[in-house]
Amino acid sequence: MSLPAGIFINGVTGEVPDANEHYIKTIGELRGLYRDVTAFDTYLRDCGDGPAYAVAGYRQADSDIIFGTTTMQPGKIGDEYFMTRGHYHVRRDCGEVYYTQSGHGVLLLQTREGETREVTMAPGVCAFIPPDWAHRSVNTGPEPLVFAWFCQATAGHDYGDILSHGMRKLAVERADTLAIVANPGF
Ligand code: PAN
Ligand code: ZN
């Protein structure tokens, strides 16, 4: 049986002391995500492998809801800011909420039909992700980007489509500022 609980989230570090699910994605594990393969290899050679983002989740058995945090390091590969893999949910009826607690970024969203949207991620902004919109977060600032996420426990992650085709839009740095551009490789 699920029981009520008050779960502390550190909005600066993203740490959730009571989290019972954790994983880290290193830059090296994200080969193929970034368009500039030479820049990717140069980054790994010069900076070494290290965490790109960490995910902590809080799940209670038999509950319909899970939540947790994602903490994304700042950085760029070529002109692309550090980003998450991006996914649809396996269950097409399941949306999600991202509540940014610190740092700055952009949430890239797209439908299977080709519609795209961007939502600014900044402290205090709650991003609503409707069902069946693919979503990828991008850290566009110089600090870690920390956001709390809340979704259905059985939503599931479907990475296949974004992994093989990328997303329609890229978040890149142009003249020292963020630009959202069409992905020439899509
Ligand atoms: C988030 C994401 C998390 C990492 O918890 O899973 O930010 O992003 P990727 O899973 O795309 O690598 C979420 O959207 N869950 O559904
Ligand atoms: Zn999701």
XYZ file of N, CA, C and O and ligand atoms in Angstrom:
761
model
N 0.844 -1.197 0.000
C 0.000 0.000 0.000
C 0.884 1.254 0.000
O 1.856 1.316 0.729
N 0.527 2.235 -0.797
C 1.259 3.505 -0.791
C 0.891 4.305 0.450
O -0.251 4.267 0.900
N 1.872 5.037 0.973
C 1.638 5.859 2.158
C 2.023 7.300 1.877
O 2.947 7.557 1.095
N 1.318 8.255 2.505
C 1.670 9.659 2.315
C 3.112 9.918 2.758
O 3.622 9.258 3.656
N 3.740 10.894 2.120
C 5.125 11.227 2.470
C 5.440 12.655 2.060
O 4.837 13.177 1.124
N 6.373 13.265 2.750
C 6.900 14.577 2.364
C 8.338 14.374 1.927
O 9.179 13.959 2.724
N 8.609 14.638 0.685
C 9.914 14.300 0.109
C 10.676 15.583 -0.199
O 10.205 16.405 -0.997
N 11.849 15.731 0.392
C 12.634 16.944 0.177
C 13.371 16.884 -1.158
O 13.979 15.873 -1.501
N 13.275 17.987 -1.905
C 14.041 18.139 -3.140
C 14.976 19.321 -2.965
O 14.534 20.424 -2.643
N 16.264 19.084 -3.151
C 17.214 20.192 -3.142
C 17.186 20.841 -4.524
O 17.632 20.255 -5.509
N 16.619 22.052 -4.559
C 16.390 22.715 -5.843
C 17.651 23.256 -6.492
O 17.615 23.696 -7.643
N 18.762 23.235 -5.756
C 20.022 23.730 -6.320
C 20.849 22.581 -6.888
O 21.401 22.681 -7.981
N 20.879 21.473 -6.138
C 21.690 20.338 -6.584
C 20.849 19.258 -7.273
O 21.383 18.391 -7.946
N 19.538 19.306 -7.063
C 18.668 18.280 -7.612
C 18.623 17.017 -6.762
O 17.912 16.067 -7.084
N 19.367 17.000 -5.670
C 19.383 15.799 -4.831
C 18.029 15.561 -4.165
O 17.377 16.502 -3.714
N 17.660 14.288 -4.125
C 16.426 13.863 -3.461
C 16.846 12.733 -2.516
O 16.973 11.588 -2.937
N 17.108 13.079 -1.242
C 17.673 12.063 -0.334
C 16.844 10.777 -0.254
O 17.411 9.700 -0.078
N 15.529 10.880 -0.404
C 14.682 9.681 -0.296
C 14.433 8.992 -1.631
O 13.626 8.055 -1.699
N 15.105 9.446 -2.682
C 14.880 8.825 -3.998
C 15.250 7.342 -3.947
O 16.195 6.942 -3.260
N 14.497 6.529 -4.672
C 14.824 5.099 -4.714
C 15.154 4.621 -6.133
O 15.284 3.431 -6.384
N 15.276 5.555 -7.049
C 15.737 5.216 -8.401
C 16.749 6.273 -8.814
O 16.498 7.473 -8.633
N 17.872 5.839 -9.368
C 18.915 6.781 -9.777
C 19.588 6.293 -11.047
O 19.781 5.090 -11.219
N 19.945 7.219 -11.910
C 20.935 6.889 -12.932
C 21.658 8.148 -13.390
O 21.167 9.262 -13.185
N 22.829 7.919 -13.957
C 23.630 9.014 -14.515
C 23.918 8.678 -15.970
O 24.204 7.522 -16.297
N 23.812 9.663 -16.834
C 24.249 9.517 -18.231
C 25.519 10.319 -18.399
O 25.548 11.514 -18.080
N 26.562 9.685 -18.878
C 27.791 10.430 -19.137
C 27.779 10.934 -20.577
O 27.035 10.413 -21.426
N 28.618 11.935 -20.826
C 28.740 12.460 -22.191
C 29.073 11.313 -23.152
O 28.475 11.192 -24.229
N 30.022 10.473 -22.733
C 30.464 9.375 -23.605
C 29.331 8.448 -24.020
O 29.359 7.872 -25.113
N 28.342 8.291 -23.156
C 27.205 7.421 -23.470
C 26.253 8.057 -24.481
O 25.335 7.398 -24.953
N 26.455 9.345 -24.747
C 25.511 10.060 -25.605
C 26.038 10.230 -27.029
O 25.576 11.097 -27.772
N 26.994 9.379 -27.400
C 27.510 9.402 -28.776
C 26.330 9.229 -29.752
O 25.459 8.394 -29.526
N 26.314 10.031 -30.781
C 25.231 9.933 -31.765
C 24.152 10.982 -31.563
O 23.370 11.259 -32.467
N 24.140 11.562 -30.349
C 23.103 12.570 -30.058
C 23.455 13.907 -30.706
O 22.575 14.653 -31.137
N 24.746 14.189 -30.761
C 25.217 15.486 -31.257
C 25.631 15.373 -32.715
O 26.202 14.382 -33.130
N 25.342 16.424 -33.462
C 25.575 16.387 -34.908
C 27.057 16.435 -35.273
O 27.484 15.805 -36.223
N 27.823 17.165 -34.476
C 29.224 17.377 -34.816
C 30.079 16.268 -34.174
O 30.495 16.377 -33.021
N 30.331 15.229 -34.947
C 31.032 14.044 -34.429
C 32.476 14.391 -34.052
O 33.004 13.904 -33.048
N 33.103 15.255 -34.836
C 34.488 15.654 -34.549
C 34.543 16.421 -33.232
O 35.416 16.176 -32.393
N 33.589 17.338 -33.037
C 33.542 18.105 -31.786
C 33.293 17.177 -30.600
O 33.848 17.383 -29.517
N 32.482 16.162 -30.817
C 32.194 15.189 -29.758
C 33.478 14.466 -29.335
O 33.802 14.385 -28.154
N 34.222 13.962 -30.325
C 35.466 13.251 -30.025
C 36.499 14.181 -29.397
O 37.218 13.781 -28.470
N 36.559 15.416 -29.881
C 37.502 16.396 -29.333
C 37.162 16.685 -27.873
O 38.046 16.758 -27.009
N 35.856 16.825 -27.602
C 35.417 17.098 -26.229
C 35.874 15.973 -25.304
O 36.453 16.209 -24.240
N 35.625 14.735 -25.719
C 35.980 13.587 -24.865
C 37.497 13.507 -24.666
O 37.965 13.203 -23.572
N 38.235 13.797 -25.730
C 39.696 13.738 -25.643
C 40.231 14.826 -24.704
O 41.069 14.569 -23.858
N 39.711 16.028 -24.837
C 40.236 17.165 -24.075
C 39.673 17.252 -22.657
O 40.377 17.649 -21.737
N 38.407 16.921 -22.488
C 37.750 17.105 -21.181
C 37.543 15.786 -20.447
O 37.228 15.779 -19.254
N 37.675 14.665 -21.144
C 37.420 13.361 -20.525
C 35.927 13.130 -20.375
O 35.123 14.045 -20.559
N 35.588 11.870 -20.063
C 34.162 11.554 -19.892
C 33.726 11.997 -18.494
O 34.533 12.026 -17.572
N 32.473 12.371 -18.366
C 31.944 12.795 -17.072
C 30.445 12.867 -17.170
O 29.881 12.713 -18.259
N 29.769 13.107 -16.034
C 28.306 13.120 -16.044
C 27.742 14.249 -16.897
O 28.215 15.389 -16.822
N 26.769 13.930 -17.727
C 26.039 14.942 -18.495
C 24.765 15.286 -17.733
O 24.421 16.449 -17.591
N 24.055 14.255 -17.259
C 22.889 14.519 -16.424
C 22.614 13.342 -15.502
O 22.994 12.203 -15.784
N 21.980 13.683 -14.382
C 21.652 12.680 -13.362
C 20.145 12.725 -13.126
O 19.546 13.808 -13.119
N 19.565 11.565 -12.967
C 18.125 11.471 -12.719
C 17.907 10.745 -11.396
O 18.510 9.695 -11.144
N 17.070 11.341 -10.534
C 16.690 10.701 -9.270
C 15.174 10.582 -9.266
O 14.476 11.541 -9.618
N 14.664 9.429 -8.908
C 13.216 9.227 -8.922
C 12.693 8.703 -7.598
O 13.402 7.993 -6.871
N 11.476 9.093 -7.289
C 10.803 8.603 -6.082
C 9.554 7.849 -6.513
O 8.671 8.404 -7.159
N 9.514 6.575 -6.188
C 8.405 5.723 -6.615
C 7.921 4.911 -5.424
O 8.729 4.350 -4.687
N 6.637 4.860 -5.231
C 6.064 3.952 -4.231
C 5.322 2.840 -4.959
O 4.593 3.115 -5.926
N 5.524 1.617 -4.484
C 4.853 0.474 -5.093
C 3.351 0.731 -5.104
O 2.796 1.303 -4.160
N 2.707 0.365 -6.186
C 1.250 0.462 -6.335
C 0.739 1.884 -6.550
O -0.460 2.099 -6.649
N 1.650 2.874 -6.621
C 1.171 4.239 -6.857
C 1.072 4.508 -8.357
O 1.828 3.957 -9.150
N 0.151 5.379 -8.726
C -0.019 5.734 -10.140
C 0.875 6.884 -10.559
O 0.934 7.243 -11.726
N 1.566 7.504 -9.584
C 2.370 8.708 -9.855
C 3.820 8.476 -9.435
O 4.080 7.867 -8.387
N 4.752 8.960 -10.242
C 6.153 9.025 -9.816
C 6.642 10.457 -10.026
O 6.081 11.198 -10.835
N 7.669 10.800 -9.278
C 8.298 12.101 -9.518
C 9.772 12.015 -9.174
O 10.237 11.031 -8.592
N 10.491 13.059 -9.562
C 11.925 13.075 -9.288
C 12.546 14.310 -9.882
O 11.854 15.288 -10.186
N 13.858 14.264 -10.027
C 14.580 15.415 -10.572
C 15.529 14.971 -11.674
O 15.964 13.815 -11.714
N 15.828 15.917 -12.545
C 16.927 15.766 -13.499
C 17.862 16.940 -13.277
O 17.403 18.084 -13.174
N 19.137 16.639 -13.163
C 20.157 17.673 -12.978
C 21.117 17.605 -14.154
O 21.806 16.605 -14.339
N 21.108 18.671 -14.955
C 21.901 18.676 -16.187
C 23.105 19.598 -16.043
O 22.963 20.758 -15.654
N 24.258 19.095 -16.387
C 25.471 19.923 -16.366
C 25.452 20.893 -17.555
O 24.822 20.620 -18.575
N 26.129 22.041 -17.396
C 26.233 22.967 -18.520
C 27.345 22.530 -19.461
O 28.278 21.840 -19.052
N 27.233 22.908 -20.715
C 28.299 22.616 -21.671
C 27.763 22.582 -23.084
O 26.557 22.745 -23.318
N 28.690 22.396 -24.019
C 28.321 22.341 -25.437
C 29.196 21.336 -26.148
O 30.349 21.125 -25.779
N 28.625 20.723 -27.178
C 29.400 19.914 -28.125
C 29.223 20.623 -29.460
O 28.116 20.653 -30.002
N 30.324 21.206 -29.968
C 30.169 22.058 -31.147
C 29.305 23.233 -30.744
O 29.561 23.887 -29.728
N 28.251 23.501 -31.502
C 27.368 24.622 -31.120
C 26.092 24.147 -30.424
O 25.193 24.936 -30.149
N 26.008 22.850 -30.126
C 24.815 22.305 -29.460
C 25.018 22.234 -27.952
O 25.996 21.650 -27.476
N 24.076 22.794 -27.232
C 24.126 22.740 -25.771
C 23.868 21.301 -25.295
O 23.218 20.508 -25.990
N 24.358 21.014 -24.098
C 24.101 19.695 -23.500
C 22.587 19.463 -23.409
O 21.826 20.362 -23.039
N 22.188 18.255 -23.732
C 20.749 17.934 -23.793
C 20.494 16.517 -23.290
O 21.417 15.709 -23.189
N 19.239 16.238 -23.015
C 18.848 14.869 -22.685
C 18.572 14.108 -23.990
O 18.504 14.707 -25.064
N 18.406 12.787 -23.876
C 18.169 11.987 -25.093
C 16.886 12.408 -25.796
O 16.836 12.522 -27.008
N 15.842 12.643 -24.991
C 14.530 12.976 -25.561
C 13.747 11.704 -25.844
O 14.302 10.676 -26.241
N 12.448 11.774 -25.600
C 11.609 10.581 -25.764
C 10.130 10.932 -25.891
O 9.697 12.018 -25.505
N 9.385 9.984 -26.447
C 7.934 9.935 -26.288
C 7.661 9.016 -25.099
O 8.530 8.224 -24.706
N 6.485 9.096 -24.545
C 6.100 8.093 -23.565
C 5.484 6.901 -24.300
O 4.831 7.080 -25.343
N 5.744 5.721 -23.771
C 5.177 4.519 -24.383
C 3.656 4.620 -24.367
O 2.987 4.364 -25.375
N 3.128 5.023 -23.249
C 1.675 5.246 -23.146
C 1.345 6.613 -23.724
O 1.751 7.639 -23.178
N 0.633 6.614 -24.824
C 0.374 7.862 -25.552
C -0.635 8.769 -24.855
O -0.855 9.899 -25.295
N -1.243 8.262 -23.792
C -2.201 9.086 -23.048
C -1.551 9.767 -21.840
O -2.247 10.394 -21.047
N -0.222 9.663 -21.724
C 0.450 10.188 -20.530
C 1.291 11.417 -20.826
O 2.286 11.348 -21.554
N 0.920 12.532 -20.247
C 1.727 13.743 -20.309
C 2.692 13.783 -19.137
O 2.950 12.766 -18.483
N 3.212 14.968 -18.871
C 4.195 15.124 -17.799
C 4.289 16.605 -17.440
O 3.879 17.471 -18.227
N 4.843 16.877 -16.264
C 5.099 18.257 -15.849
C 6.566 18.374 -15.461
O 7.102 17.508 -14.768
N 7.229 19.442 -15.936
C 8.612 19.762 -15.551
C 8.584 21.102 -14.808
O 8.179 22.107 -15.394
N 9.042 21.094 -13.577
C 9.100 22.328 -12.793
C 10.562 22.711 -12.579
O 11.277 22.025 -11.835
N 10.998 23.758 -13.254
C 12.411 24.151 -13.159
C 12.675 24.853 -11.837
O 11.947 25.767 -11.442
N 13.738 24.409 -11.165
C 14.088 24.989 -9.872
C 15.334 25.854 -9.918
O 15.442 26.828 -9.203
N 16.305 25.491 -10.764
C 17.453 26.391 -10.948
C 18.099 26.174 -12.304
O 17.936 25.124 -12.921
N 18.807 27.213 -12.752
C 19.433 27.179 -14.075
C 18.463 27.646 -15.155
O 17.325 28.033 -14.867
N 18.959 27.619 -16.389
C 18.162 28.087 -17.518
C 18.313 27.137 -18.700
O 19.407 26.645 -18.978
N 17.196 26.915 -19.377
C 17.251 26.005 -20.509
C 16.040 26.156 -21.391
O 15.276 27.126 -21.288
N 15.905 25.211 -22.286
C 14.735 25.204 -23.156
C 14.274 23.758 -23.309
O 15.087 22.830 -23.356
N 12.962 23.616 -23.334
C 12.358 22.305 -23.536
C 11.890 22.250 -24.993
O 11.102 23.085 -25.427
N 12.442 21.313 -25.746
C 12.042 21.122 -27.139
C 10.964 20.054 -27.178
O 11.135 18.973 -26.605
N 9.864 20.372 -27.865
C 8.740 19.423 -27.940
C 8.321 19.229 -29.392
O 8.411 20.159 -30.199
N 7.846 18.037 -29.700
C 7.309 17.809 -31.049
C 6.297 16.675 -31.039
O 6.347 15.785 -30.191
N 5.371 16.759 -31.994
C 4.392 15.679 -32.142
C 4.845 14.734 -33.258
O 5.736 15.060 -34.046
N 4.185 13.608 -33.334
C 4.496 12.638 -34.397
C 4.109 13.195 -35.762
O 4.649 12.791 -36.787
N 3.176 14.160 -35.767
C 2.715 14.749 -37.029
C 3.637 15.875 -37.506
O 3.449 16.401 -38.612
N 4.581 16.309 -36.658
C 5.558 17.298 -37.112
C 5.410 18.680 -36.531
O 6.144 19.596 -36.898
N 4.459 18.835 -35.604
C 4.336 20.136 -34.936
C 5.461 20.267 -33.900
O 5.815 19.275 -33.245
N 6.008 21.472 -33.754
C 7.056 21.685 -32.753
C 6.725 22.884 -31.867
O 6.010 23.793 -32.282
N 7.260 22.856 -30.654
C 7.106 23.964 -29.710
C 8.364 24.020 -28.844
O 9.049 23.012 -28.658
N 8.613 25.195 -28.278
C 9.675 25.332 -27.295
C 9.092 26.002 -26.066
O 8.278 26.920 -26.199
N 9.510 25.541 -24.902
C 9.100 26.168 -23.647
C 10.366 26.540 -22.885
O 11.256 25.695 -22.691
N 10.450 27.794 -22.487
C 11.601 28.257 -21.712
C 11.614 27.576 -20.347
O 10.574 27.445 -19.694
N 12.789 27.132 -19.943
C 12.948 26.549 -18.608
C 13.730 27.549 -17.751
O 14.880 27.868 -18.054
N 13.079 28.067 -16.729
C 13.696 29.039 -15.831
C 13.087 28.827 -14.447
O 11.969 28.309 -14.337
N 13.795 29.224 -13.391
C 13.308 28.964 -12.037
C 11.872 29.446 -11.838
O 11.548 30.600 -12.153
N 11.026 28.547 -11.390
C 9.631 28.876 -11.126
C 8.695 28.557 -12.274
O 7.479 28.633 -12.102
N 9.252 28.208 -13.439
C 8.394 27.920 -14.597
C 8.040 26.434 -14.622
O 8.903 25.564 -14.564
N 6.744 26.193 -14.697
C 6.229 24.830 -14.753
C 5.862 24.542 -16.203
O 4.976 25.197 -16.755
N 6.535 23.599 -16.815
C 6.266 23.270 -18.222
C 5.259 22.137 -18.285
O 5.429 21.104 -17.632
N 4.215 22.350 -19.061
C 3.194 21.319 -19.260
C 3.507 20.579 -20.562
O 3.581 21.191 -21.625
N 3.700 19.289 -20.448
C 4.001 18.448 -21.610
C 2.744 17.620 -21.897
O 2.405 16.713 -21.128
N 2.027 17.924 -22.980
C 0.788 17.182 -23.241
C 1.097 15.732 -23.641
O 2.219 15.435 -24.072
N 0.113 14.855 -23.539
C 0.313 13.465 -23.961
C 0.780 13.389 -25.410
O 0.332 14.153 -26.260
N 1.689 12.463 -25.663
C 2.201 12.140 -27.003
C 2.976 13.281 -27.659
O 3.033 13.353 -28.882
N 3.575 14.144 -26.875
C 4.559 15.108 -27.377
C 5.937 14.614 -26.934
O 6.174 14.439 -25.733
N 6.849 14.419 -27.885
C 8.235 14.090 -27.516
C 8.834 15.299 -26.813
O 8.498 16.436 -27.138
N 9.715 15.037 -25.853
C 10.304 16.133 -25.086
C 11.775 15.880 -24.797
O 12.167 14.776 -24.455
N 12.552 16.945 -24.972
C 14.004 16.924 -24.708
C 14.356 18.229 -24.020
O 13.997 19.310 -24.495
N 15.071 18.151 -22.892
C 15.490 19.379 -22.230
C 16.940 19.700 -22.573
O 17.764 18.802 -22.782
N 17.216 21.000 -22.652
C 18.530 21.489 -23.080
C 18.987 22.530 -22.067
O 18.231 23.453 -21.745
N 20.203 22.370 -21.563
C 20.750 23.353 -20.620
C 21.472 24.437 -21.412
O 22.556 24.215 -21.936
N 20.880 25.611 -21.495
C 21.448 26.695 -22.303
C 22.242 27.695 -21.467
O 22.727 28.689 -22.002
N 22.342 27.459 -20.178
C 23.010 28.426 -19.293
C 24.367 27.926 -18.822
O 24.792 26.819 -19.155
N 25.028 28.751 -18.007
C 26.352 28.382 -17.496
C 26.314 27.566 -16.194
O 27.350 27.130 -15.710
N 25.113 27.397 -15.632
C 24.964 26.683 -14.357
C 24.238 25.367 -14.600
O 23.599 25.198 -15.635
N 24.263 24.446 -13.614
C 23.431 23.253 -13.753
C 21.950 23.637 -13.908
O 21.501 24.626 -13.328
N 21.258 22.886 -14.713
C 19.811 23.053 -14.873
C 19.142 21.951 -14.054
O 19.403 20.763 -14.281
N 18.331 22.376 -13.079
C 17.668 21.414 -12.187
C 16.166 21.553 -12.341
O 15.626 22.648 -12.188
N 15.506 20.449 -12.667
C 14.047 20.497 -12.720
C 13.457 19.242 -12.093
O 14.058 18.164 -12.126
N 12.289 19.437 -11.483
C 11.536 18.308 -10.937
C 10.507 17.888 -11.978
O 9.960 18.728 -12.690
N 10.290 16.585 -12.122
C 9.329 16.065 -13.090
C 8.320 15.171 -12.371
O 8.618 14.548 -11.354
N 7.116 15.145 -12.917
C 6.004 14.407 -12.305
C 5.230 13.724 -13.423
O 4.791 14.398 -14.356
N 5.083 12.417 -13.347
C 4.317 11.746 -14.408
C 3.699 10.436 -13.927
O 3.919 10.004 -12.795
N 2.935 9.829 -14.805
C 2.310 8.541 -14.512
C 3.388 7.476 -14.319
O 4.347 7.425 -15.099
N 3.189 6.610 -13.320
C 4.184 5.582 -13.026
C 4.371 4.615 -14.196
O 5.441 4.030 -14.365
N 3.341 4.452 -14.998
C 3.409 3.470 -16.078
C 3.560 4.132 -17.456
O 3.329 3.497 -18.483
N 3.978 5.421 -17.468
C 4.091 6.129 -18.757
C 5.101 5.443 -19.683
O 4.842 5.248 -20.874
N 6.251 5.062 -19.156
C 7.284 4.396 -19.959
C 8.001 5.353 -20.903
O 7.462 6.401 -21.273
N 9.223 4.994 -21.277
C 10.033 5.838 -22.172
C 10.234 5.132 -23.502
O 10.685 3.995 -23.540
N 9.920 5.844 -24.568
C 10.162 5.323 -25.912
C 11.216 6.208 -26.576
O 10.920 7.327 -27.005
N 12.452 5.704 -26.615
C 13.577 6.504 -27.123
C 13.817 6.294 -28.611
O 14.549 7.062 -29.231
N 13.236 5.247 -29.168
C 13.604 4.793 -30.514
C 13.540 5.862 -31.588
O 14.505 6.076 -32.327
N 12.426 6.539 -31.678
C 12.200 7.487 -32.758
C 13.205 8.651 -32.719
O 13.818 9.007 -33.730
N 13.392 9.222 -31.543
C 14.294 10.376 -31.410
C 15.749 9.939 -31.581
O 16.559 10.641 -32.191
N 16.036 8.730 -31.102
C 17.400 8.193 -31.225
C 17.778 8.022 -32.698
O 18.874 8.370 -33.117
N 16.848 7.521 -33.494
C 17.199 7.267 -34.890
C 17.033 8.485 -35.799
O 17.748 8.602 -36.781
N 16.110 9.390 -35.481
C 15.895 10.528 -36.385
C 16.318 11.875 -35.806
O 16.385 12.856 -36.539
N 16.597 11.945 -34.510
C 16.844 13.238 -33.866
C 15.536 13.983 -33.704
O 14.457 13.443 -33.956
N 15.639 15.254 -33.289
C 14.430 16.078 -33.199
C 14.418 17.080 -34.341
O 15.446 17.377 -34.935
N 13.254 17.612 -34.646
C 13.122 18.541 -35.784
C 13.851 19.848 -35.559
O 14.267 20.501 -36.489
N 13.984 20.246 -34.292
C 14.641 21.509 -33.969
C 15.890 21.238 -33.116
O 15.916 20.289 -32.324
N 16.886 22.107 -33.302
C 18.105 22.050 -32.500
C 18.196 23.323 -31.661
O 17.803 24.397 -32.123
N 18.743 23.186 -30.455
C 19.031 24.363 -29.616
C 20.537 24.589 -29.678
O 21.312 23.790 -29.144
N 20.936 25.656 -30.374
C 22.361 25.899 -30.616
C 22.748 27.305 -30.156
O 21.894 28.182 -29.995
N 24.048 27.481 -29.993
C 24.543 28.826 -29.662
C 24.963 29.516 -30.956
O 25.771 28.974 -31.718
N 24.400 30.666 -31.214
C 24.785 31.494 -32.365
C 25.068 32.894 -31.850
O 24.186 33.500 -31.230
N 26.287 33.409 -32.119
C 26.690 34.738 -31.651
C 26.406 34.891 -30.153
O 25.798 35.866 -29.707
N 26.833 33.896 -29.391
C 26.729 33.935 -27.925
C 25.310 33.868 -27.378
O 25.104 34.097 -26.191
N 24.325 33.612 -28.238
C 22.974 33.480 -27.685
C 22.294 32.224 -28.232
O 22.708 31.658 -29.253
N 21.241 31.855 -27.547
C 20.490 30.663 -27.934
C 19.720 30.906 -29.235
O 19.044 31.927 -29.384
N 19.825 29.957 -30.146
C 19.003 29.996 -31.359
C 18.343 28.627 -31.534
O 18.977 27.594 -31.288
N 17.071 28.645 -31.877
C 16.353 27.402 -32.188
C 16.298 27.315 -33.707
O 15.706 28.174 -34.365
N 16.949 26.306 -34.253
C 17.042 26.203 -35.715
C 16.522 24.846 -36.172
O 16.466 23.892 -35.402
N 16.133 24.793 -37.442
C 15.686 23.518 -38.018
C 16.879 22.566 -38.049
O 18.014 22.978 -38.339
N 16.637 21.316 -37.746
C 17.687 20.306 -37.776
C 17.905 19.875 -39.232
O 17.047 19.214 -39.808
N 19.043 20.216 -39.816
C 19.267 19.882 -41.221
C 19.337 18.368 -41.451
O 19.142 17.902 -42.588
N 19.585 17.621 -40.374
C 19.719 16.173 -40.514
C 18.415 15.420 -40.315
O 18.370 14.196 -40.419
N 17.334 16.141 -40.017
C 16.077 15.426 -39.716
C 15.428 14.915 -40.986
O 15.284 15.636 -41.962
C 12.385 12.734 -17.382
C 13.544 12.327 -18.302
C 14.916 12.794 -17.833
C 16.049 12.346 -18.766
O 12.480 12.089 -16.164
O 13.529 10.922 -18.430
O 14.927 14.190 -17.797
O 15.723 12.541 -20.108
P 15.760 11.310 -21.134
O 14.977 10.214 -20.503
O 15.128 11.835 -22.377
O 17.207 10.941 -21.316
C 11.108 12.360 -18.120
O 10.729 13.025 -19.056
N 10.473 11.245 -17.752
O 9.385 10.832 -18.393
Zn 9.061 12.065 -20.110
